[in-house]
Amino acid sequence: MTHLVTTAGDPLPGGAPYDVTVIGAGVVGTAIARELARYPLRTALVEASDDIGDGTSKANTAILHTGFDAVPGSLEARLVREGQRRLSAYAAETGIPVERVGALLVAWDAEQLEALPALLAKAEANGYHAARLLDADEVAAREPHLGPGALGGLEVPDESVICPWTTPLAFATQAVRAGVHLHLDCPVRDIGTEGGVHTLTTGRGPLRTRFLINAAGLHADEIDRLLGHDVFTVTPRRGQLIVFDKLARDLVRHILLPVPTSAGKGVLVAPTVFGNVLLGPTAEELGDKTATESTGEGIALLREKGRRILPRLLDEEVTAVYAGLRAATGQEDYRIQEYPDLRYIAVGGIRSTGLTASMAIADHVTGLLARTGLDPGTPAELAPLTMPGLGEAAERPYLNAELIARDPAYGTLVCHCERVTAGEIRDALAATLPPRSVAGLARRTRAGNGRCQGFHCGAGLRALIEGTRP
């Protein structure tokens, strides 16, 4: 089967309208496209950027949540709980890196300590019964490098960290291999509806579809308004984070969470599947959906918070800082709504739990299609998929003597900081969804993400990518 992936230089296909088009190729949009790929439908996935997972999905805290602290009875609570089970199993099948490190909510004052029993009760109301309260000595025993003054904690043993980049890439790869058409560099600028068909005016020409799913993340409210609605407004909430060097990894054993507030889950310290340690995020309400820069004030705030949580962390080298924007809508729950008269489903307000819930959201949205008048047909199993192993817990190619003996390219380091080999770079460039930028290559291989931030290997990586472009 020919895998149809179009970019700026390619014409959009004509002919009959698509059965379903998904707008937005973040982790939720790609999950929906993957689920639709199981059905005998002509499906398109359109994305304004030049790569999948290039918005909110690329810059989150990479936590696979249990949903213990979701609002009981909410749609989010149900989908996070289901999504955690689905994504855990899918990650095991496909090789997406996951580490079950557990989480500790740490109480630093009497008010936070008094809030822990209610959080435990909320976890149990959400069907999660493994959480338990810890006294100060138990917290200190589990995290010996914790700052002084912790009064107690809540242990959530099933919280995990996951690779946020491999997940949407796996979803999109399976979708495209199963026949979904992926159109990159394809911003949607207007939508007209006539005769039961939506015509999307895009930056690359018109695209026609019978049914439409809006998973546009930060821009979901704008797409919703093109359909005549004024139901919600997305206010970007910036989260800045600091990435510490791998030598800091032994300082922390769990995801260290604050007691949540109305502004979010607050500043955390967490290990990553790549062997680093994260500190963040901030929670800044903004009016600019492109404001992904880091600020001196934001970094200073994180360092202040981090010094209390894990004082020795501040003595470690910083590998990188980054910022992501979350799609806050002023409502705690997801905003997923079907509109049968328009043959349209809005998937908005998917906040920081969207990575965890993505597969359950996809199943839920596919079920809603029947209410909009589409009979998707009988589902089929998708061909199995194995993703490149980017996690530090598994054996990396540069350590695999048998693999190197068969193909010496896996023993030739290109990015020395992250131990990325020529074989991995070659595989990424030849994949179903190859990178089109150095940043895209970094998300597929880790190349350039280490201590030197691409100073040593960046020019060579850019030359490799430019050499593979048509």
XYZ file of C-alpha atoms in Angstrom:
470
model
C 0.000 0.000 0.000
C 1.213 3.512 -0.858
C 1.433 5.689 2.226
C -0.037 9.082 1.351
C 1.718 11.855 3.266
C 1.575 15.243 1.555
C 3.504 18.380 2.407
C 3.680 21.956 1.131
C 4.995 21.022 -2.305
C 2.316 18.416 -3.027
C -1.205 18.979 -4.352
C -4.099 17.865 -2.176
C -5.952 14.899 -3.667
C -9.209 15.556 -5.458
C -12.013 13.159 -6.240
C -14.741 12.112 -3.837
C -14.916 13.777 -0.423
C -13.259 12.106 2.484
C -15.605 10.254 4.806
C -13.940 11.803 7.878
C -11.299 14.478 8.322
C -9.486 15.092 11.609
C -8.034 18.559 12.125
C -4.913 18.543 14.278
C -2.123 15.957 14.414
C -1.187 16.190 18.061
C -1.406 13.188 20.353
C -5.233 13.332 20.445
C -5.715 13.892 16.711
C -3.281 11.128 15.775
C -4.967 8.761 18.254
C -8.341 9.496 16.643
C -6.898 8.964 13.164
C -5.394 5.667 14.275
C -8.744 4.505 15.672
C -10.560 5.512 12.462
C -7.953 3.606 10.454
C -9.473 0.396 11.807
C -12.664 1.063 9.823
C -13.377 0.957 6.064
C -13.428 4.749 5.780
C -11.616 7.258 3.595
C -9.969 9.342 6.305
C -7.717 12.412 6.275
C -5.604 13.947 9.033
C -4.650 17.588 8.432
C -2.020 19.513 10.357
C -0.932 23.145 10.094
C 2.682 22.364 11.024
C 5.265 20.404 9.042
C 5.220 17.491 11.491
C 2.931 15.530 13.763
C 3.018 16.234 17.508
C 4.524 19.667 16.914
C 2.292 21.703 19.266
C 1.296 21.046 22.859
C 2.136 17.355 22.468
C 5.883 17.940 22.124
C 6.361 20.004 25.300
C 4.540 18.437 28.226
C 5.646 16.761 31.449
C 5.397 13.283 29.881
C 3.463 11.675 32.729
C 1.194 8.659 32.255
C -1.445 9.500 34.843
C -3.645 7.202 36.893
C -6.338 9.882 37.072
C -6.353 9.675 40.869
C -6.976 13.411 41.259
C -9.470 14.015 38.433
C -12.933 15.347 39.252
C -14.939 12.202 40.133
C -17.699 11.484 37.653
C -16.259 13.783 34.980
C -15.620 12.730 31.401
C -11.938 13.425 31.947
C -11.828 11.095 34.954
C -13.334 8.225 32.956
C -11.199 8.758 29.859
C -7.949 9.172 31.809
C -8.664 5.961 33.729
C -9.459 4.043 30.535
C -6.676 5.745 28.606
C -4.050 4.805 31.166
C -4.893 1.122 30.753
C -5.041 1.325 26.966
C -1.849 3.324 26.526
C 0.095 1.175 29.002
C -0.799 -1.930 26.989
C -0.144 -0.191 23.656
C 3.248 1.040 24.839
C 4.220 -2.488 25.841
C 3.167 -3.786 22.401
C 4.907 -1.122 20.349
C 8.017 -0.336 22.399
C 7.049 3.159 23.563
C 9.257 3.803 26.623
C 7.372 3.785 29.940
C 8.749 3.661 33.485
C 6.464 3.019 36.435
C 8.240 5.148 39.026
C 5.228 6.080 41.167
C 4.433 9.506 42.558
C 4.577 11.205 45.951
C 2.418 14.217 46.747
C 4.469 16.026 49.361
C 2.872 18.238 52.028
C 5.111 21.106 53.118
C 2.765 22.861 55.544
C -0.173 22.063 57.824
C -2.794 23.126 55.269
C -1.374 20.800 52.621
C -1.107 17.973 55.140
C -4.765 18.394 56.054
C -5.687 18.217 52.347
C -4.125 14.781 51.791
C -6.988 12.650 53.216
C -9.412 14.381 50.852
C -7.080 13.610 47.927
C -6.961 9.988 49.033
C -10.764 9.943 49.124
C -10.868 11.479 45.643
C -8.533 8.765 44.349
C -10.810 6.083 45.762
C -13.873 7.812 44.280
C -12.095 7.590 40.937
C -11.653 3.849 41.351
C -7.979 4.034 42.278
C -7.370 2.158 45.533
C -3.588 1.770 45.670
C -2.831 5.250 47.035
C -1.911 5.573 50.706
C -0.951 8.237 53.215
C 2.645 8.448 54.462
C 4.059 10.155 57.525
C 7.147 12.372 57.411
C 9.563 9.530 58.157
C 8.138 7.349 55.384
C 8.397 10.213 52.885
C 12.021 10.814 53.868
C 12.842 7.119 53.550
C 11.445 6.992 50.017
C 13.132 10.235 48.918
C 16.325 10.749 50.933
C 17.361 13.875 48.965
C 14.092 15.692 49.614
C 14.373 19.143 51.149
C 13.797 19.627 54.871
C 10.376 20.259 56.318
C 8.155 17.723 54.561
C 5.314 16.819 56.941
C 3.846 13.844 55.105
C 2.707 12.640 51.739
C 0.370 10.640 49.554
C 1.883 7.747 47.626
C 0.451 6.930 44.177
C 2.471 3.895 43.091
C 1.111 3.525 39.549
C 1.990 6.951 38.141
C 4.496 6.534 35.311
C 6.651 8.523 32.927
C 6.367 7.953 29.176
C 7.956 9.170 25.945
C 5.728 12.026 24.726
C 7.232 12.042 21.224
C 7.107 8.369 20.314
C 3.432 8.110 21.289
C 1.867 10.385 18.614
C 4.449 9.154 16.117
C 3.309 5.575 16.711
C -0.359 6.556 16.357
C 0.257 8.461 13.119
C 2.506 5.785 11.655
C -0.100 3.087 12.179
C -2.830 5.331 10.804
C -0.898 6.195 7.635
C 0.166 2.592 7.044
C -3.497 1.579 7.299
C -4.532 4.101 4.641
C -5.201 7.412 6.412
C -4.042 10.389 4.323
C -1.816 12.776 6.288
C -1.621 16.341 4.987
C 1.090 18.442 6.660
C 1.696 22.187 6.151
C -2.081 22.405 5.768
C -3.600 25.121 8.003
C -7.402 25.362 7.918
C -8.493 28.947 7.257
C -12.200 28.633 6.578
C -14.960 26.015 6.465
C -18.036 26.045 4.290
C -20.829 23.469 4.389
C -23.203 22.646 1.559
C -25.107 19.540 0.542
C -23.831 17.515 3.494
C -20.188 18.178 2.604
C -17.707 20.416 4.425
C -15.196 22.242 2.251
C -12.077 23.204 4.169
C -10.187 26.156 2.756
C -6.584 25.341 3.613
C -3.221 26.903 2.943
C -2.813 24.308 0.199
C -6.216 24.513 -1.436
C -9.684 23.053 -0.797
C -10.326 19.758 0.971
C -13.802 18.186 1.027
C -15.146 15.867 3.725
C -18.509 14.490 4.837
C -17.721 14.400 8.571
C -15.353 16.579 10.545
C -13.513 16.130 13.850
C -11.866 19.158 15.441
C -8.811 18.152 17.500
C -6.917 21.369 16.858
C -5.632 21.849 20.412
C -4.808 25.485 21.092
C -6.792 26.457 17.987
C -9.841 24.261 18.620
C -11.949 27.287 19.562
C -11.072 28.997 16.271
C -12.077 25.950 14.249
C -15.269 25.675 16.309
C -16.166 29.270 15.437
C -15.703 28.532 11.728
C -18.589 26.064 12.210
C -20.752 28.823 13.701
C -20.247 28.145 17.416
C -19.093 30.306 20.300
C -19.053 27.684 23.022
C -15.555 27.925 24.491
C -12.393 29.990 24.310
C -8.932 28.511 24.581
C -6.639 30.549 26.800
C -3.062 29.353 26.383
C -1.473 28.395 29.699
C 2.294 28.417 29.395
C 4.315 25.855 31.264
C 8.065 26.433 31.439
C 10.340 23.569 32.429
C 14.001 22.963 33.178
C 15.729 19.753 32.074
C 18.637 18.709 34.270
C 21.581 16.545 33.250
C 21.483 12.758 33.532
C 23.890 12.920 36.472
C 20.944 14.287 38.495
C 18.841 11.183 37.904
C 19.892 9.411 41.109
C 18.582 12.314 43.200
C 14.927 11.400 42.646
C 13.082 8.074 42.756
C 9.479 9.175 42.176
C 7.486 11.872 40.458
C 7.408 14.485 43.235
C 4.090 16.315 43.105
C 2.824 19.293 45.080
C -0.635 19.290 46.563
C -2.789 20.451 43.579
C -4.361 23.903 43.413
C -6.996 25.467 41.174
C -4.201 26.610 38.834
C -3.145 23.045 38.124
C -0.843 20.444 39.534
C 1.857 22.988 40.281
C 5.624 22.574 40.073
C 6.898 19.003 40.136
C 10.181 17.184 39.942
C 10.129 14.107 37.759
C 12.506 11.676 36.144
C 12.196 11.164 32.392
C 12.457 8.016 30.297
C 15.571 9.574 28.729
C 17.447 9.619 32.052
C 17.098 13.326 32.820
C 15.186 15.135 35.570
C 12.425 17.682 34.881
C 11.540 20.658 37.074
C 8.305 22.481 36.243
C 5.951 23.549 34.885
C 4.893 27.102 35.548
C 1.232 27.984 34.895
C 0.978 31.356 33.148
C -2.280 32.524 31.574
C -1.447 34.257 28.293
C -3.198 35.787 25.326
C -0.654 34.697 22.725
C -0.922 31.174 21.303
C 2.636 31.358 19.972
C 4.386 32.422 23.218
C 6.514 29.321 23.752
C 9.629 31.197 24.832
C 11.138 30.770 28.276
C 11.532 33.773 30.560
C 13.945 34.816 33.262
C 11.082 35.209 35.710
C 9.740 31.750 34.946
C 13.104 30.045 35.344
C 13.771 31.932 38.593
C 10.409 30.777 39.960
C 11.167 27.166 39.074
C 14.571 27.332 40.722
C 13.000 28.759 43.872
C 10.423 25.955 43.985
C 13.019 23.317 43.117
C 15.359 24.457 45.878
C 12.714 23.584 48.456
C 11.704 20.275 46.895
C 15.135 18.870 46.047
C 17.936 21.265 47.084
C 20.794 19.301 45.509
C 19.087 19.423 42.122
C 20.011 23.088 41.803
C 23.702 22.154 41.922
C 23.356 19.987 38.814
C 23.986 21.077 35.246
C 21.023 22.252 33.172
C 20.707 20.502 29.819
C 17.830 22.561 28.410
C 14.851 24.761 29.165
C 11.626 24.701 27.200
C 8.015 25.858 27.366
C 4.723 24.427 26.182
C 1.209 25.830 25.956
C -1.781 23.966 27.393
C -5.312 24.484 26.077
C -7.137 25.891 29.107
C -10.829 26.719 28.593
C -11.982 27.830 32.038
C -13.706 24.479 32.614
C -12.126 21.583 34.441
C -13.616 18.920 32.191
C -12.905 18.136 28.548
C -15.125 19.867 25.981
C -16.074 17.018 23.665
C -19.381 17.562 21.898
C -21.065 16.112 18.811
C -23.255 18.191 16.485
C -25.411 15.828 14.389
C -26.855 18.597 12.187
C -23.346 19.570 11.120
C -21.806 16.093 11.038
C -19.167 17.544 13.323
C -17.455 16.703 16.627
C -15.525 19.245 18.704
C -12.705 17.852 20.839
C -11.573 20.833 22.909
C -10.121 21.666 26.303
C -7.864 18.616 26.341
C -5.416 19.635 29.022
C -2.295 18.046 30.479
C -3.961 14.641 30.817
C -4.533 14.405 27.060
C -1.492 12.210 26.484
C -2.750 9.639 28.986
C -6.365 9.804 27.791
C -5.603 9.936 24.060
C -6.589 6.378 23.124
C -9.756 6.500 25.230
C -10.651 9.879 23.733
C -10.232 8.329 20.282
C -12.575 5.465 21.128
C -15.113 7.852 22.672
C -15.054 10.198 19.661
C -15.383 7.322 17.209
C -18.459 6.200 19.130
C -19.911 9.699 18.837
C -19.671 9.524 15.044
C -22.708 7.225 15.035
C -24.716 10.024 16.670
C -23.725 12.346 13.836
C -25.045 9.913 11.235
C -21.978 7.916 10.208
C -21.950 4.130 10.297
C -18.205 3.452 10.295
C -18.563 -0.230 9.441
C -16.808 -3.209 10.970
C -13.423 -2.568 12.603
C -10.338 -4.593 11.743
C -7.086 -5.134 13.586
C -4.185 -2.899 12.582
C -0.857 -4.338 11.506
C 1.530 -4.545 14.469
C 4.139 -1.840 14.924
C 7.478 -1.633 16.693
C 8.879 1.799 17.467
C 12.556 2.671 18.008
C 13.510 2.319 21.668
C 14.481 5.752 22.965
C 14.325 5.029 26.696
C 17.317 4.593 28.964
C 15.775 1.614 30.770
C 15.961 -0.562 27.647
C 19.104 -1.542 25.764
C 20.048 1.174 23.301
C 21.499 0.203 19.877
C 25.028 1.433 20.699
C 25.183 -1.204 23.476
C 23.844 -4.094 21.380
C 26.877 -6.057 20.171
C 24.842 -8.484 18.055
C 23.028 -5.645 16.293
C 26.301 -3.827 15.634
C 27.870 -7.013 14.267
C 25.048 -7.294 11.738
C 25.084 -3.592 10.890
C 28.069 -1.478 11.988
C 26.037 1.721 11.499
C 24.495 1.011 14.922
C 27.967 1.244 16.433
C 28.803 4.594 14.849
C 27.883 7.476 17.126
C 26.559 10.632 15.501
C 25.233 12.392 18.624
C 27.720 11.625 21.389
C 25.734 13.314 24.175
C 22.682 11.099 23.680
C 24.536 8.104 22.175
C 22.534 8.202 18.936
C 23.991 6.146 16.089
C 24.155 6.498 12.327
C 21.870 3.469 12.037
C 19.139 5.161 14.094
C 19.429 8.359 12.059
C 19.233 6.372 8.819
C 16.148 4.495 10.050
C 14.376 7.704 11.062
C 15.046 9.333 7.689
C 13.684 6.265 5.884
C 10.624 5.810 8.114
C 6.965 6.100 7.108
C 6.910 9.575 8.661
C 10.451 10.938 8.333
C 11.509 14.155 10.068
C 11.580 17.374 8.079
C 13.679 19.375 10.528
C 16.419 18.899 13.099
C 13.775 19.281 15.825
C 11.711 16.513 14.228
C 14.761 14.281 14.077
C 15.460 14.990 17.759
C 11.957 13.804 18.681
C 12.494 10.577 16.757
C 16.029 9.737 17.885
C 17.064 12.112 20.753
C 19.902 13.415 18.526
C 20.803 16.963 19.558
C 18.907 16.828 22.853
C 21.918 16.283 25.096
C 24.428 18.406 26.966
C 25.763 20.314 23.960
C 22.249 20.859 22.497
C 23.422 19.993 18.992
C 26.526 22.201 18.987
C 28.662 19.240 17.914
C 26.279 17.282 15.669
C 23.669 19.870 14.605
C 25.202 20.894 11.291
C 25.672 17.284 10.223
C 22.104 16.385 11.189
C 20.751 19.348 9.230
C 22.730 18.287 6.175
C 21.359 14.745 6.408
C 17.777 15.992 6.553
C 18.216 18.434 3.685
C 19.818 15.698 1.622
C 16.722 13.475 1.962
C 14.144 16.105 1.004
C 12.658 15.797 -2.484
